[in-house]
Amino acid sequence: MWDIFPYVREAEEIEARLAGRLAELRVERGWSLEELASRSGISRSTLSRLERGQISPTAALLGKLCAVHERTMSRLLAEVESEPPQVVRAGAQAVWRDEESGFVRRSVSPPHPGLRGEVVEGTLRPGADIAYDAPPVPGLEQHIWVLEGAVEITANGRTHTVEAGDCLRFRLWGASRFRCPGPGPVRYALLIVLP
């Protein structure tokens, strides 16, 4: 029988550090909860609950906050984890789950402040539909290589159906959307390059 309690404790610790970091970012900019609510389109009460660790952010909420704070999701998550080693073994790669939307995000390559790129593995269950209002950093370069299944990606006003083996690449300036039409899940590798 596997002991899952260390993993549960680790996930809870990361969630608590994430809540604290979100509060720090707001305070560093001198913003009130009302100001952040206005800039992000997230209600003041939801922001307050996020910062106190009472709720976990969904992918969409975290995407909005990353855009306001001009960070990629990987960078924000790296800020709440300990210093990553150069080699990250598969079992040690950080995994973040948004049960509400059906999105699972694995940080395959260790984020590093001196590097501009990172590799992420994404998995969406059938019917998952995630929309982001804006990129965390305007002009963010993305390469999406579908490993299994198919995904419908809308970026900069254009919609693409990307199937297993296909690769879509673009610079993101506006809204984006990832939708898994099914019948099975989609698994893809995402290379993100900061401008």
mmCIF file of C-alpha atoms in Angstrom:
data_model
loop_
_atom_site.group_PDB
_atom_site.id
_atom_site.type_symbol
_atom_site.label_atom_id
_atom_site.label_comp_id
_atom_site.label_asym_id
_atom_site.label_seq_id
_atom_site.Cartn_x
_atom_site.Cartn_y
_atom_site.Cartn_z
ATOM 1 C CA MET A 1 0.000 0.000 0.000
ATOM 2 C CA TRP A 2 1.374 3.414 -0.940
ATOM 3 C CA ASP A 3 1.730 6.180 1.583
ATOM 4 C CA ILE A 4 0.024 9.146 -0.094
ATOM 5 C CA PHE A 5 0.123 11.397 2.970
ATOM 6 C CA PRO A 6 3.542 12.969 2.184
ATOM 7 C CA TYR A 7 2.195 13.958 -1.257
ATOM 8 C CA VAL A 8 -0.982 15.387 0.263
ATOM 9 C CA ARG A 9 1.050 17.400 2.790
ATOM 10 C CA GLU A 10 3.355 18.646 0.022
ATOM 11 C CA ALA A 11 0.379 19.723 -2.117
ATOM 12 C CA GLU A 12 -1.156 21.516 0.870
ATOM 13 C CA GLU A 13 2.153 23.298 1.562
ATOM 14 C CA ILE A 14 2.420 24.426 -2.073
ATOM 15 C CA GLU A 15 -1.188 25.683 -1.980
ATOM 16 C CA ALA A 16 -0.429 27.666 1.192
ATOM 17 C CA ARG A 17 2.748 29.172 -0.323
ATOM 18 C CA LEU A 18 0.831 30.008 -3.510
ATOM 19 C CA ALA A 19 -1.828 31.843 -1.492
ATOM 20 C CA GLY A 20 0.897 33.767 0.324
ATOM 21 C CA ARG A 21 2.737 34.622 -2.893
ATOM 22 C CA LEU A 22 -0.447 35.935 -4.531
ATOM 23 C CA ALA A 23 -0.965 38.227 -1.527
ATOM 24 C CA GLU A 24 2.697 39.353 -1.698
ATOM 25 C CA LEU A 25 2.445 40.214 -5.392
ATOM 26 C CA ARG A 26 -0.610 42.388 -4.762
ATOM 27 C CA VAL A 27 1.038 44.168 -1.824
ATOM 28 C CA GLU A 28 4.323 44.663 -3.763
ATOM 29 C CA ARG A 29 2.365 46.664 -6.339
ATOM 30 C CA GLY A 30 0.552 48.629 -3.670
ATOM 31 C CA TRP A 31 -2.859 47.397 -4.814
ATOM 32 C CA SER A 32 -5.887 46.935 -2.634
ATOM 33 C CA LEU A 33 -8.117 43.921 -3.166
ATOM 34 C CA GLU A 34 -10.535 46.276 -4.948
ATOM 35 C CA GLU A 35 -7.775 47.438 -7.336
ATOM 36 C CA LEU A 36 -6.733 43.864 -8.118
ATOM 37 C CA ALA A 37 -10.394 42.890 -8.603
ATOM 38 C CA SER A 38 -10.783 45.734 -11.089
ATOM 39 C CA ARG A 39 -7.631 44.792 -13.000
ATOM 40 C CA SER A 40 -8.250 41.018 -13.048
ATOM 41 C CA GLY A 41 -12.032 40.763 -13.358
ATOM 42 C CA ILE A 42 -12.077 38.480 -10.301
ATOM 43 C CA SER A 43 -14.357 39.427 -7.425
ATOM 44 C CA ARG A 44 -12.847 40.943 -4.300
ATOM 45 C CA SER A 45 -14.294 38.156 -2.139
ATOM 46 C CA THR A 46 -12.779 35.434 -4.341
ATOM 47 C CA LEU A 47 -9.388 37.170 -4.245
ATOM 48 C CA SER A 48 -9.576 37.447 -0.482
ATOM 49 C CA ARG A 49 -10.417 33.754 -0.130
ATOM 50 C CA LEU A 50 -7.576 32.827 -2.534
ATOM 51 C CA GLU A 51 -5.040 34.873 -0.553
ATOM 52 C CA ARG A 52 -6.170 33.329 2.738
ATOM 53 C CA GLY A 53 -5.890 29.816 1.258
ATOM 54 C CA GLN A 54 -9.565 29.087 1.760
ATOM 55 C CA ILE A 55 -10.031 28.078 -1.890
ATOM 56 C CA SER A 56 -7.704 26.783 -4.600
ATOM 57 C CA PRO A 57 -7.466 28.788 -7.810
ATOM 58 C CA THR A 58 -8.881 27.312 -11.010
ATOM 59 C CA ALA A 59 -6.758 27.415 -14.168
ATOM 60 C CA ALA A 60 -8.826 30.330 -15.467
ATOM 61 C CA LEU A 61 -8.443 32.356 -12.241
ATOM 62 C CA LEU A 62 -4.728 31.640 -12.049
ATOM 63 C CA GLY A 63 -4.410 32.622 -15.722
ATOM 64 C CA LYS A 64 -6.056 35.991 -15.027
ATOM 65 C CA LEU A 65 -3.803 36.625 -12.034
ATOM 66 C CA CYS A 66 -0.702 35.639 -13.991
ATOM 67 C CA ALA A 67 -1.675 38.104 -16.725
ATOM 68 C CA VAL A 68 -2.169 40.939 -14.222
ATOM 69 C CA HIS A 69 1.162 40.151 -12.538
ATOM 70 C CA GLU A 70 2.902 39.607 -15.930
ATOM 71 C CA ARG A 71 4.104 36.091 -15.136
ATOM 72 C CA THR A 72 3.727 32.734 -16.779
ATOM 73 C CA MET A 73 1.966 30.120 -14.676
ATOM 74 C CA SER A 74 5.215 28.141 -14.464
ATOM 75 C CA ARG A 75 7.111 31.149 -13.166
ATOM 76 C CA LEU A 76 4.493 31.811 -10.483
ATOM 77 C CA LEU A 77 4.461 28.149 -9.423
ATOM 78 C CA ALA A 78 8.288 28.086 -9.424
ATOM 79 C CA GLU A 79 8.269 31.063 -7.053
ATOM 80 C CA VAL A 80 6.433 28.991 -4.450
ATOM 81 C CA GLU A 81 8.599 25.901 -4.778
ATOM 82 C CA SER A 82 12.113 25.376 -3.526
ATOM 83 C CA GLU A 83 15.070 25.986 -5.874
ATOM 84 C CA PRO A 84 14.745 23.409 -8.682
ATOM 85 C CA PRO A 85 17.624 21.110 -9.621
ATOM 86 C CA GLN A 86 18.940 21.024 -13.188
ATOM 87 C CA VAL A 87 17.505 17.541 -13.713
ATOM 88 C CA VAL A 88 13.986 16.836 -12.552
ATOM 89 C CA ARG A 89 13.088 13.169 -12.441
ATOM 90 C CA ALA A 90 9.606 12.250 -13.658
ATOM 91 C CA GLY A 91 8.409 11.444 -10.144
ATOM 92 C CA ALA A 92 9.595 14.821 -8.837
ATOM 93 C CA GLN A 93 7.998 17.032 -11.496
ATOM 94 C CA ALA A 94 5.482 19.463 -10.047
ATOM 95 C CA VAL A 95 1.899 18.628 -10.985
ATOM 96 C CA TRP A 96 -0.974 21.071 -10.588
ATOM 97 C CA ARG A 97 -4.594 19.972 -11.006
ATOM 98 C CA ASP A 98 -7.712 22.000 -11.644
ATOM 99 C CA GLU A 99 -10.436 19.468 -10.928
ATOM 100 C CA GLU A 100 -13.179 21.920 -11.900
ATOM 101 C CA SER A 101 -11.987 22.377 -15.475
ATOM 102 C CA GLY A 102 -10.364 18.968 -15.970
ATOM 103 C CA PHE A 103 -6.871 20.404 -16.555
ATOM 104 C CA VAL A 104 -3.675 18.765 -15.297
ATOM 105 C CA ARG A 105 -0.385 20.652 -15.730
ATOM 106 C CA ARG A 106 3.034 19.037 -15.229
ATOM 107 C CA SER A 107 6.174 21.230 -15.143
ATOM 108 C CA VAL A 108 8.501 18.993 -17.162
ATOM 109 C CA SER A 109 11.517 21.307 -17.293
ATOM 110 C CA PRO A 110 12.642 23.163 -14.211
ATOM 111 C CA PRO A 111 11.902 26.886 -14.512
ATOM 112 C CA HIS A 112 15.001 29.032 -14.093
ATOM 113 C CA PRO A 113 15.179 32.830 -13.889
ATOM 114 C CA GLY A 114 18.134 32.950 -16.286
ATOM 115 C CA LEU A 115 16.352 30.999 -19.042
ATOM 116 C CA ARG A 116 13.548 32.125 -21.331
ATOM 117 C CA GLY A 117 11.950 28.764 -22.136
ATOM 118 C CA GLU A 118 10.176 25.977 -20.329
ATOM 119 C CA VAL A 119 8.405 22.732 -21.190
ATOM 120 C CA VAL A 120 5.002 21.825 -19.749
ATOM 121 C CA GLU A 121 2.842 18.755 -20.229
ATOM 122 C CA GLY A 122 -0.879 19.447 -20.304
ATOM 123 C CA THR A 123 -3.765 17.006 -20.092
ATOM 124 C CA LEU A 124 -7.415 17.904 -20.625
ATOM 125 C CA ARG A 125 -10.311 15.537 -20.046
ATOM 126 C CA PRO A 126 -13.036 15.296 -22.725
ATOM 127 C CA GLY A 127 -15.286 18.348 -22.634
ATOM 128 C CA ALA A 128 -12.713 20.520 -20.841
ATOM 129 C CA ASP A 129 -12.868 24.127 -21.992
ATOM 130 C CA ILE A 130 -10.447 26.708 -20.575
ATOM 131 C CA ALA A 131 -10.332 30.332 -21.707
ATOM 132 C CA TYR A 132 -7.698 32.932 -20.842
ATOM 133 C CA ASP A 133 -8.483 36.621 -21.323
ATOM 134 C CA ALA A 134 -4.895 37.610 -22.090
ATOM 135 C CA PRO A 135 -1.402 36.116 -22.110
ATOM 136 C CA PRO A 136 0.612 36.499 -18.912
ATOM 137 C CA VAL A 137 3.242 38.261 -21.028
ATOM 138 C CA PRO A 138 2.236 39.866 -24.366
ATOM 139 C CA GLY A 139 4.022 38.239 -27.317
ATOM 140 C CA LEU A 140 4.595 34.983 -25.431
ATOM 141 C CA GLU A 141 5.790 32.335 -27.890
ATOM 142 C CA GLN A 142 4.121 28.914 -27.632
ATOM 143 C CA HIS A 143 4.727 25.630 -29.430
ATOM 144 C CA ILE A 144 2.052 23.003 -28.723
ATOM 145 C CA TRP A 145 2.821 19.430 -29.772
ATOM 146 C CA VAL A 146 -0.109 17.041 -29.305
ATOM 147 C CA LEU A 147 1.048 13.654 -28.037
ATOM 148 C CA GLU A 148 -2.344 11.909 -27.713
ATOM 149 C CA GLY A 149 -5.885 12.860 -28.694
ATOM 150 C CA ALA A 150 -6.957 16.179 -30.181
ATOM 151 C CA VAL A 151 -7.411 19.731 -28.912
ATOM 152 C CA GLU A 152 -9.087 22.811 -30.322
ATOM 153 C CA ILE A 153 -6.940 25.888 -29.672
ATOM 154 C CA THR A 154 -8.030 29.449 -30.309
ATOM 155 C CA ALA A 155 -5.247 32.033 -30.259
ATOM 156 C CA ASN A 156 -5.298 35.601 -31.527
ATOM 157 C CA GLY A 157 -8.780 35.077 -32.987
ATOM 158 C CA ARG A 158 -7.949 31.951 -35.019
ATOM 159 C CA THR A 159 -9.141 28.442 -34.132
ATOM 160 C CA HIS A 160 -7.025 25.371 -34.917
ATOM 161 C CA THR A 161 -7.781 21.687 -34.423
ATOM 162 C CA VAL A 162 -4.500 20.023 -33.467
ATOM 163 C CA GLU A 163 -4.312 16.221 -33.457
ATOM 164 C CA ALA A 164 -1.749 13.655 -32.270
ATOM 165 C CA GLY A 165 1.624 14.367 -33.879
ATOM 166 C CA ASP A 166 0.644 17.898 -35.004
ATOM 167 C CA CYS A 167 2.406 21.001 -33.691
ATOM 168 C CA LEU A 168 0.903 24.491 -33.499
ATOM 169 C CA ARG A 169 3.130 27.504 -32.883
ATOM 170 C CA PHE A 170 2.300 31.164 -32.405
ATOM 171 C CA ARG A 171 3.028 34.327 -30.460
ATOM 172 C CA LEU A 172 0.144 35.156 -28.168
ATOM 173 C CA TRP A 173 -1.069 38.751 -28.050
ATOM 174 C CA GLY A 174 -4.703 38.318 -27.035
ATOM 175 C CA ALA A 175 -7.181 35.849 -25.615
ATOM 176 C CA SER A 176 -6.733 32.098 -25.951
ATOM 177 C CA ARG A 177 -8.842 29.007 -25.412
ATOM 178 C CA PHE A 178 -8.117 25.288 -25.081
ATOM 179 C CA ARG A 179 -10.990 22.855 -25.643
ATOM 180 C CA CYS A 180 -10.903 19.059 -25.674
ATOM 181 C CA PRO A 181 -13.695 17.866 -27.989
ATOM 182 C CA GLY A 182 -13.184 14.189 -27.009
ATOM 183 C CA PRO A 183 -14.069 11.396 -27.159
ATOM 184 C CA GLY A 184 -10.879 10.800 -25.132
ATOM 185 C CA PRO A 185 -8.523 13.094 -23.247
ATOM 186 C CA VAL A 186 -5.787 15.101 -24.930
ATOM 187 C CA ARG A 187 -2.158 15.148 -23.782
ATOM 188 C CA TYR A 188 0.253 17.694 -25.206
ATOM 189 C CA ALA A 189 3.702 19.169 -24.712
ATOM 190 C CA LEU A 190 3.855 22.948 -24.496
ATOM 191 C CA LEU A 191 7.079 24.855 -25.060
ATOM 192 C CA ILE A 192 6.838 28.405 -23.739
ATOM 193 C CA VAL A 193 9.418 31.005 -24.736
ATOM 194 C CA LEU A 194 9.362 34.463 -23.150
ATOM 195 C CA PRO A 195 9.838 37.391 -25.542
#
